Amino acid sequence: MPSEKKSGYRKNFSLILTFISLMLVLFVLSLLLAYRFSTKFIENEFVSEKVNVLEQSIEPYNDFFQKKLPEVSYYNGYLDSATASRFVDTVLLEYPFVSKVIFYDSEVRNTPVSDGLNTGKFSFGPKSIYQFGSFVPQDSVELFTIANTHNFVVGDDFNALAIKLASYIASLDTSSTPAQDELFSNFSNVRSNKITYLNIPRIEDLKTYKRMMRKDLKPQPVYQQDMLSFHLDPYKIKITNTRPRLYQYIKIEPLTYDPLDTSSSYFTTEITLPGPFSDYKLYFISSRSFVDKEILSYFWPIALAILVFYSIVVLVAFLIYRNLNINQKMFKLQYDFMNNLTHEFKTPVSVIKIAGNNIRSATGLTDRELKLYGKILDEEADKLNGLMNKLLAFTQIENKAIQLNRDQINMEDFIESTVESHTLKHPDFKFSYEVSGFNSFITDPVLLGSLFDNLVENAYKYSPADRKNLHISARLIKGKVVFRFTDQGIGIPASEINNIFKKFFRIQNQYNQNGSVGLGLAFCKELVNFMNGEITVKSKVNKGTEFKIVLPYTD
């Protein structure tokens, strides 16, 4: 049996060690894969998230281009320098990337102009030109008037949009209404760091402009047009870093910018700015250590999830193993129980059969022999009856099939009766007892007697021949009856203390060689629980054991 147990232990230990090693390898491998995935993910994010940074950073420009510029058309060409100045002030306040605005107060005529565009009978030129900006001196606001040109050349901004206007009017289909997007794109001109915008005329005015190209109209009409050229500074764009833990530095650089340090200790990426800022780019740079922090912040939750997963797997495996182990132990306990129970029944039955055969085969028996055989039959019958009663009582108590009787007993008389019956049965058993704090209390005498009998029998069975001593004390302590059964027996190993009250459990020692059902102490535990008490044990190997029982006191 010890070799089988040792072999089983070795097999289980090897299986557990193999399983733990496999789980550890898979766990480490999972962490490595998770870290690699986190690294690739963050590196891809470093490249892709720049689009979001660009969209957020140029959102003010998009608002300016799509909402603010069209407001020029609301004035229908009748902007003057004062109104234009107030309009520009709001632009400079709301959009810091606008550095300067040049305002062309212009006219469309049916007669030639000296400055501007003349195509056919269609002429387009400025009456006056003003510039506005935070750093524009007061004496240089007016750049040009028909009366005084200030030697100012109208320049490409005006001429480029004038040509674009003339081309559009020449190709205009007057039988249909042009779309707003078509009008907007033909009345604006986007160049590097500059947007020039001309207010959009009414469709009737556009039709008149088309006729003006072909012939003189009477009376010769004059139409007011407002053109504004917005000078933009890309370095004034406010960069919105939507991923501050990913991008350490973001700056605006020319497209030709090429960093000197291209070592692997830095991550870099770039994206070109749109529209009038297309000669510039957003340049992103982060040190590897900075990006590693973001990688770890992404990796740790994954690692925690992996840890939880493998913990659950190990816990499930442990529970399965424990359940199988418990089932195996229960099977062994039940197997031992059946063997021991068979032995317990077989021994008195065999003795009864032998005594019966001797009586039947004997030709004549003396009175002494008859008394001897009668005593044997009576004792063995008592053993069978006691065993059956214990099994029946155990089952009834477990299933709550009996009721707790409440009778008043005298404690000293009760202990004396127990001592006398076991002294007659075991003359070599030495008893001592004491009762203090009370004389009588109400309890179930039958169940208490069974409890006493089992503990006394245990003390006798597991004590050496020269130390078969038992001291019983009964005391009233803080409203509880406390019984102590103290022997000088072989004791109980500390490793077995927690198992002795389990059903079918038996400690392997020389005193159990003849078999034991393993129900005695389990029966005591059930009895105490049924009587609303508690039972504990203290023991030292080769010194002795003390069972302590605490029951509620009622007198």
XYZ file of C-alpha atoms in Angstrom:
555
model
C 0.000 0.000 0.000
C 2.721 2.648 0.825
C 4.530 1.841 -2.447
C 1.281 2.191 -4.412
C 0.560 5.534 -2.707
C 4.109 6.734 -3.402
C 3.842 5.656 -7.041
C 0.502 7.434 -7.406
C 1.963 10.542 -5.817
C 4.883 10.484 -8.253
C 2.535 10.087 -11.226
C 0.327 12.932 -10.033
C 3.345 15.128 -9.317
C 4.755 14.464 -12.801
C 1.379 15.228 -14.381
C 0.994 18.450 -12.382
C 4.568 19.524 -13.156
C 4.029 18.854 -16.880
C 0.758 20.789 -16.896
C 2.244 23.771 -15.012
C 5.280 23.803 -17.334
C 3.033 23.733 -20.397
C 0.834 26.535 -19.022
C 3.918 28.576 -18.154
C 5.361 28.160 -21.659
C 2.035 29.075 -23.268
C 1.645 32.041 -20.924
C 5.111 33.414 -21.737
C 4.558 32.786 -25.450
C 1.201 34.576 -25.270
C 2.832 37.554 -23.546
C 5.539 37.727 -26.216
C 2.961 37.587 -29.009
C 0.834 40.189 -27.238
C 3.826 42.512 -26.883
C 4.728 42.025 -30.538
C 1.129 42.741 -31.545
C 1.093 45.849 -29.322
C 4.331 47.076 -30.889
C 3.043 46.614 -34.450
C -0.291 48.174 -33.576
C 1.236 51.307 -32.018
C 3.746 51.630 -34.862
C 0.866 51.469 -37.356
C -1.058 53.957 -35.229
C 1.959 56.276 -35.368
C 1.660 56.303 -39.154
C -2.138 56.375 -39.481
C -3.165 58.712 -36.656
C -1.424 61.639 -38.377
C -4.545 61.977 -40.541
C -6.644 62.772 -37.462
C -4.068 65.308 -36.285
C -4.166 66.959 -39.716
C -7.974 67.049 -39.804
C -8.203 68.585 -36.344
C -5.416 71.086 -37.024
C -6.840 72.389 -40.327
C -10.437 72.411 -39.110
C -10.241 76.220 -38.525
C -8.965 76.628 -42.109
C -11.828 74.512 -43.470
C -14.272 76.633 -41.474
C -12.655 79.784 -42.900
C -12.734 78.498 -46.470
C -16.243 77.035 -46.434
C -18.083 79.528 -44.185
C -16.182 82.776 -43.806
C -15.149 83.380 -47.434
C -18.716 83.089 -48.823
C -19.746 85.965 -46.523
C -18.032 88.319 -48.995
C -20.844 87.594 -51.457
C -23.463 88.794 -48.971
C -22.355 92.409 -49.631
C -23.170 92.066 -53.392
C -20.085 94.071 -54.356
C -20.835 97.107 -52.190
C -18.064 96.685 -49.644
C -16.235 99.908 -48.862
C -12.914 100.305 -47.086
C -14.492 100.815 -43.650
C -16.806 97.797 -43.932
C -13.984 95.727 -45.388
C -11.763 96.736 -42.459
C -14.355 95.537 -39.929
C -14.811 92.287 -41.847
C -11.059 91.703 -41.930
C -10.798 92.413 -38.201
C -13.175 89.511 -37.481
C -11.149 87.292 -39.835
C -7.843 88.154 -38.144
C -9.377 87.566 -34.717
C -10.962 84.204 -35.533
C -8.277 82.849 -37.856
C -4.724 83.670 -36.672
C -3.177 82.003 -39.740
C -4.486 84.902 -41.904
C -1.615 87.413 -41.810
C -2.820 90.067 -44.286
C -5.808 90.848 -46.507
C -5.760 92.949 -49.682
C -9.132 94.385 -50.640
C -9.842 95.231 -54.302
C -12.871 97.507 -54.614
C -13.553 96.734 -58.280
C -15.970 97.409 -61.126
C -17.180 95.553 -64.184
C -17.630 97.966 -67.115
C -18.687 97.968 -70.713
C -15.824 100.344 -71.465
C -12.043 99.756 -71.273
C -10.089 100.196 -67.997
C -6.449 101.259 -67.697
C -5.637 98.786 -64.901
C -7.184 95.375 -65.006
C -8.621 93.085 -67.675
C -10.177 94.061 -71.026
C -11.630 91.288 -73.167
C -13.993 92.239 -75.975
C -16.352 94.867 -74.622
C -15.977 93.421 -71.084
C -13.649 95.217 -68.691
C -12.821 94.470 -65.091
C -10.554 96.652 -62.973
C -10.061 98.048 -59.438
C -11.265 101.453 -58.311
C -9.142 101.262 -55.185
C -6.995 98.778 -53.349
C -6.479 98.540 -49.565
C -4.430 96.271 -47.365
C -5.308 95.248 -43.813
C -3.392 93.298 -41.241
C -2.047 93.294 -37.704
C 1.357 94.516 -38.806
C 0.247 96.874 -41.640
C 1.235 100.504 -40.915
C -1.640 103.010 -40.886
C -0.082 105.089 -43.672
C 0.096 102.148 -46.063
C -3.504 100.936 -45.821
C -4.429 102.540 -49.145
C -2.354 101.007 -51.921
C -4.103 102.188 -55.067
C -6.818 104.485 -56.422
C -7.678 105.484 -59.965
C -6.666 109.057 -59.124
C -3.459 108.044 -57.343
C -1.866 104.678 -58.155
C 0.954 105.173 -55.596
C 3.063 103.383 -58.239
C 1.335 100.162 -57.114
C 1.107 97.375 -59.683
C -2.234 95.575 -59.563
C -0.401 92.275 -59.876
C -1.020 88.618 -60.501
C -3.563 88.001 -57.719
C -6.116 90.314 -59.326
C -5.287 89.414 -62.922
C -5.347 85.658 -62.362
C -8.846 85.721 -60.899
C -9.980 88.284 -63.524
C -8.903 85.920 -66.307
C -10.633 83.024 -64.546
C -13.806 85.132 -64.308
C -13.676 86.104 -67.992
C -13.114 82.479 -69.046
C -16.046 81.304 -66.960
C -18.382 84.002 -68.335
C -17.337 83.196 -71.881
C -18.247 79.513 -71.443
C -21.360 80.144 -69.314
C -24.545 78.372 -70.404
C -27.186 80.999 -69.747
C -30.030 78.522 -70.255
C -29.273 76.687 -67.007
C -28.572 77.698 -63.436
C -24.983 76.930 -62.345
C -24.419 74.946 -59.138
C -23.058 76.711 -56.058
C -19.920 74.528 -56.013
C -19.264 75.494 -59.641
C -19.674 79.182 -58.864
C -17.507 78.986 -55.745
C -14.629 77.251 -57.544
C -14.694 79.762 -60.452
C -14.843 82.824 -58.215
C -11.928 81.814 -56.012
C -8.299 81.129 -56.690
C -6.087 79.092 -54.365
C -2.354 79.587 -54.626
C 0.583 78.947 -52.338
C -0.109 80.657 -48.980
C -2.853 82.743 -50.571
C -6.575 82.602 -51.360
C -8.193 85.208 -53.587
C -11.978 85.410 -53.549
C -14.423 87.419 -55.680
C -18.000 87.908 -54.599
C -20.393 85.793 -56.660
C -22.785 87.955 -58.779
C -26.436 87.131 -59.294
C -27.228 84.925 -62.276
C -28.894 87.893 -64.046
C -25.662 89.882 -63.646
C -23.648 86.994 -65.075
C -25.910 86.932 -68.127
C -25.366 90.676 -68.527
C -21.591 90.163 -68.246
C -21.797 87.643 -71.089
C -23.632 90.132 -73.303
C -21.093 92.844 -72.398
C -18.334 90.699 -73.919
C -20.002 90.785 -77.332
C -21.350 94.306 -77.745
C -21.858 97.720 -76.256
C -24.889 97.955 -74.080
C -27.000 101.099 -73.787
C -26.889 102.621 -71.350
C -23.422 101.267 -70.591
C -23.763 99.428 -67.248
C -21.287 99.455 -64.316
C -21.362 96.663 -61.697
C -19.607 96.628 -58.351
C -17.413 93.637 -57.498
C -15.389 92.978 -54.326
C -12.210 90.922 -54.488
C -10.227 89.995 -51.374
C -6.842 88.332 -51.360
C -6.052 86.540 -48.074
C -2.362 86.008 -47.309
C -1.854 82.974 -45.099
C 0.935 82.040 -42.713
C 1.154 78.218 -42.300
C 3.301 78.586 -39.177
C 0.335 80.237 -37.422
C -1.790 77.114 -37.759
C -2.531 75.795 -34.279
C -1.502 72.139 -34.206
C -3.987 69.923 -32.355
C -2.196 66.834 -31.087
C -4.987 64.273 -30.777
C -2.514 61.640 -29.548
C -0.149 63.383 -27.116
C 1.045 60.048 -25.742
C 1.989 58.930 -29.251
C 3.451 62.054 -30.842
C 6.150 63.734 -28.794
C 6.731 66.663 -31.179
C 4.690 67.943 -34.131
C 5.825 70.890 -36.210
C 5.176 72.516 -39.556
C 8.057 72.302 -41.988
C 8.547 72.978 -45.731
C 8.210 69.990 -48.035
C 11.934 70.156 -48.657
C 12.749 69.744 -44.954
C 15.014 66.781 -44.389
C 16.129 66.065 -40.775
C 19.802 65.468 -40.172
C 19.222 62.774 -37.511
C 17.636 59.724 -39.131
C 18.788 57.171 -36.557
C 16.588 54.280 -35.432
C 16.224 55.859 -31.991
C 13.421 58.053 -33.353
C 10.102 57.412 -35.033
C 9.151 59.939 -37.739
C 6.311 60.413 -40.188
C 4.862 63.322 -42.157
C 1.780 64.445 -44.054
C 1.305 67.289 -46.535
C -0.966 70.206 -45.641
C -3.857 70.826 -48.049
C -4.852 73.734 -50.317
C -2.800 76.929 -50.023
C -0.467 75.225 -47.502
C 0.557 72.426 -49.887
C 4.188 73.587 -49.887
C 4.341 72.593 -46.195
C 3.890 69.449 -44.185
C 3.181 68.327 -40.646
C 6.295 66.611 -39.371
C 5.898 64.110 -36.502
C 8.797 62.893 -34.358
C 8.937 60.788 -31.184
C 11.810 59.094 -29.429
C 11.682 55.318 -29.229
C 11.511 55.447 -25.423
C 8.487 57.764 -25.664
C 6.670 55.394 -28.045
C 7.627 52.420 -25.866
C 5.579 53.936 -23.044
C 2.504 53.970 -25.290
C 3.248 50.410 -26.362
C 3.357 49.327 -22.720
C 0.152 51.198 -21.872
C -1.544 49.270 -24.680
C 0.180 45.988 -23.765
C -0.598 45.867 -20.014
C -4.411 45.450 -20.347
C -3.829 42.657 -22.870
C -1.294 41.049 -20.525
C -3.790 41.313 -17.662
C -6.492 39.685 -19.794
C -4.062 36.875 -20.703
C -3.169 36.439 -17.024
C -6.851 36.250 -16.064
C -7.501 33.738 -18.863
C -4.650 31.430 -17.851
C -5.566 31.821 -14.184
C -9.075 30.640 -15.004
C -7.667 27.712 -17.023
C -5.372 26.716 -14.146
C -8.197 27.154 -11.629
C -10.544 24.992 -13.710
C -7.812 22.374 -14.086
C -7.198 22.485 -10.332
C -10.903 22.101 -9.578
C -11.178 19.189 -11.994
C -8.091 17.574 -10.478
C -9.378 18.151 -6.952
C -12.783 16.735 -7.868
C -11.204 13.658 -9.418
C -8.932 13.303 -6.392
C -11.890 13.627 -4.000
C -13.868 11.112 -6.028
C -10.916 8.747 -5.928
C -10.604 9.180 -2.152
C -14.353 8.708 -1.709
C -14.232 5.559 -3.799
C -11.340 4.272 -1.682
C -13.137 5.211 1.551
C -16.311 3.487 0.418
C -14.306 0.472 -0.712
C -12.531 0.333 2.684
C -15.865 0.878 4.415
C -17.443 -2.098 2.665
C -14.401 -4.256 3.423
C -14.312 -3.195 7.064
C -18.078 -3.438 7.458
C -17.975 -6.927 5.977
C -15.191 -7.803 8.396
C -17.074 -6.306 11.342
C -20.166 -8.344 10.457
C -18.225 -11.458 9.497
C -16.341 -11.758 12.785
C -19.367 -11.962 15.165
C -21.311 -14.056 12.623
C -18.410 -16.537 12.432
C -18.148 -16.663 16.208
C -21.931 -17.240 16.517
C -21.780 -19.975 13.874
C -18.852 -21.712 15.585
C -20.598 -21.551 18.957
C -23.811 -22.883 17.434
C -22.003 -25.757 15.702
C -20.240 -26.652 18.952
C -23.538 -26.682 20.827
C -25.235 -28.726 18.122
C -22.426 -31.294 17.746
C -21.697 -31.696 21.458
C -23.174 -34.857 23.058
C -23.480 -33.195 26.390
C -22.606 -29.776 27.784
C -21.881 -28.866 31.339
C -23.518 -25.883 32.972
C -20.241 -23.990 32.780
C -19.969 -24.671 29.028
C -23.584 -23.638 28.451
C -22.997 -20.353 30.287
C -19.809 -19.738 28.299
C -21.489 -20.354 24.952
C -24.491 -18.303 26.053
C -22.193 -15.410 27.003
C -20.383 -15.636 23.630
C -23.627 -15.638 21.667
C -24.975 -12.744 23.723
C -21.808 -10.634 23.311
C -21.555 -11.226 19.560
C -25.250 -10.501 19.107
C -24.703 -7.231 21.018
C -21.852 -6.371 18.652
C -24.056 -6.923 15.607
C -26.896 -5.003 17.170
C -24.601 -2.109 18.175
C -23.132 -1.898 14.691
C -26.563 -1.887 13.079
C -27.854 0.693 15.575
C -24.855 2.971 14.890
C -25.400 2.825 11.121
C -29.133 3.413 11.541
C -28.643 6.287 14.018
C -26.010 7.898 11.796
C -28.393 7.840 8.819
C -31.305 9.175 10.879
C -29.244 12.024 12.326
C -27.881 13.019 8.906
C -31.400 13.071 7.448
C -32.917 14.779 10.534
C -35.251 11.815 10.873
C -35.226 11.761 14.693
C -36.229 14.327 17.262
C -34.074 15.648 20.075
C -35.546 14.567 23.412
C -35.167 16.917 26.367
C -34.860 15.212 29.782
C -33.224 16.477 32.940
C -30.216 14.411 33.981
C -27.931 14.485 37.029
C -24.445 14.937 35.601
C -22.521 13.016 38.265
C -24.933 10.067 38.119
C -24.720 10.046 34.317
C -20.905 9.969 34.281
C -20.747 7.351 37.047
C -23.080 5.109 35.047
C -20.857 5.431 31.978
C -17.716 4.749 34.002
C -19.234 1.674 35.655
C -20.398 0.093 32.385
C -16.991 0.546 30.715
C -15.093 -0.580 33.843
C -17.040 -3.840 33.774
C -16.250 -4.207 30.071
C -12.579 -3.172 30.398
C -11.308 -3.865 33.941
C -7.869 -2.463 33.061
C -9.364 0.934 32.096
C -8.746 3.600 34.773
C -11.190 6.502 35.013
C -11.306 9.840 36.833
C -13.886 12.569 36.509
C -15.022 15.917 37.925
C -18.178 18.046 37.679
C -18.169 21.753 38.600
C -20.489 24.712 38.202
C -23.721 22.706 37.814
C -25.434 19.520 38.953
C -28.014 18.833 36.259
C -29.085 20.068 32.846
C -31.674 19.254 30.202
C -30.484 17.196 27.196
C -31.140 13.984 25.249
C -29.655 11.252 27.498
C -29.609 8.612 24.750
C -27.650 10.781 22.300
C -25.346 12.071 25.054
C -24.778 8.457 26.154
C -23.863 7.447 22.591
C -21.451 10.383 22.446
C -19.803 9.376 25.729
C -19.621 5.689 24.752
C -17.898 6.430 21.423
C -15.294 8.753 22.934
C -14.603 6.371 25.856
C -14.226 3.382 23.488
C -11.891 5.455 21.306
C -9.759 6.380 24.309
C -9.457 2.732 25.347
C -8.774 1.409 21.840
C -6.027 3.935 21.012
C -4.144 3.820 24.314
C -1.155 1.548 25.054
C -1.703 -1.173 27.656
C 0.251 0.723 30.323
C -1.502 4.061 29.742
C -5.183 3.211 29.535
C -6.291 6.218 31.544
C -9.138 8.653 30.859
C -10.162 11.827 32.679
C -13.654 13.243 32.072
C -14.527 16.767 33.167
C -17.871 18.565 32.961
C -17.981 22.300 33.684
C -20.401 25.163 33.244
C -18.502 28.020 31.567
C -20.254 31.218 30.444
C -23.627 29.571 30.031
C -22.231 26.555 28.142
C -21.630 22.976 29.285
C -18.049 22.029 28.418
C -17.015 18.357 28.398
C -13.360 17.313 28.109
C -12.186 13.736 27.482
C -8.423 13.579 28.141
C -6.507 10.347 27.556
C -2.841 9.302 27.496
C -3.056 7.428 24.217
C -0.985 7.356 21.039
C -2.235 10.775 19.873
C -3.191 12.004 16.422
C -0.674 13.362 13.865
C -1.180 17.069 13.100
C -1.609 16.281 9.397
C -4.639 14.101 10.195
C -6.444 16.381 12.673
C -8.658 17.926 9.985
C -9.689 14.515 8.618
C -10.658 12.517 11.702
C -14.298 13.678 11.684
C -14.824 12.615 8.050
C -16.933 9.580 7.292
C -15.028 6.352 6.545
C -11.692 7.981 7.391
C -9.226 5.839 9.326
C -5.699 6.630 10.472
C -3.339 3.886 9.407
C -1.696 2.518 12.570
C -1.240 -0.696 14.496
C -4.547 -0.216 16.341
C -6.527 -0.277 13.108
C -5.049 -3.462 11.704
C -8.116 -5.488 12.698
C -10.393 -3.167 10.788
C -12.528 -0.173 11.657
C -15.569 1.151 9.848
C -14.392 4.742 10.244
C -17.711 6.046 11.552
C -16.989 6.604 15.277
C -15.753 10.201 15.307
C -17.885 11.164 12.284
C -20.868 9.870 14.283
C -19.753 12.004 17.270
C -19.494 15.065 15.034
C -23.018 14.519 13.687
C -24.360 13.962 17.215
C -22.834 17.216 18.509
C -24.089 19.194 15.502
C -27.554 17.690 15.984
C -27.464 18.822 19.631
C -26.501 22.383 18.500
C -22.989 22.119 19.926
C -19.442 21.908 18.666
C -16.578 19.468 19.036
C -12.837 20.158 18.794
C -9.682 18.164 19.403
C -6.129 18.788 20.611
C -3.516 16.065 20.406
C 0.197 15.309 20.677
C 1.659 12.136 19.244
C 2.561 9.613 21.994
C 1.328 12.061 24.645
C -2.433 11.877 24.426
C -5.564 13.472 23.043
C -8.249 15.793 24.418
C -11.718 16.041 22.866
C -13.655 19.157 23.865
C -17.438 19.278 23.492
C -19.471 22.453 24.057
C -23.259 22.124 24.403
C -25.944 24.743 25.177
C -26.984 24.733 28.845
C -30.591 24.647 30.001
C -31.599 23.675 33.547
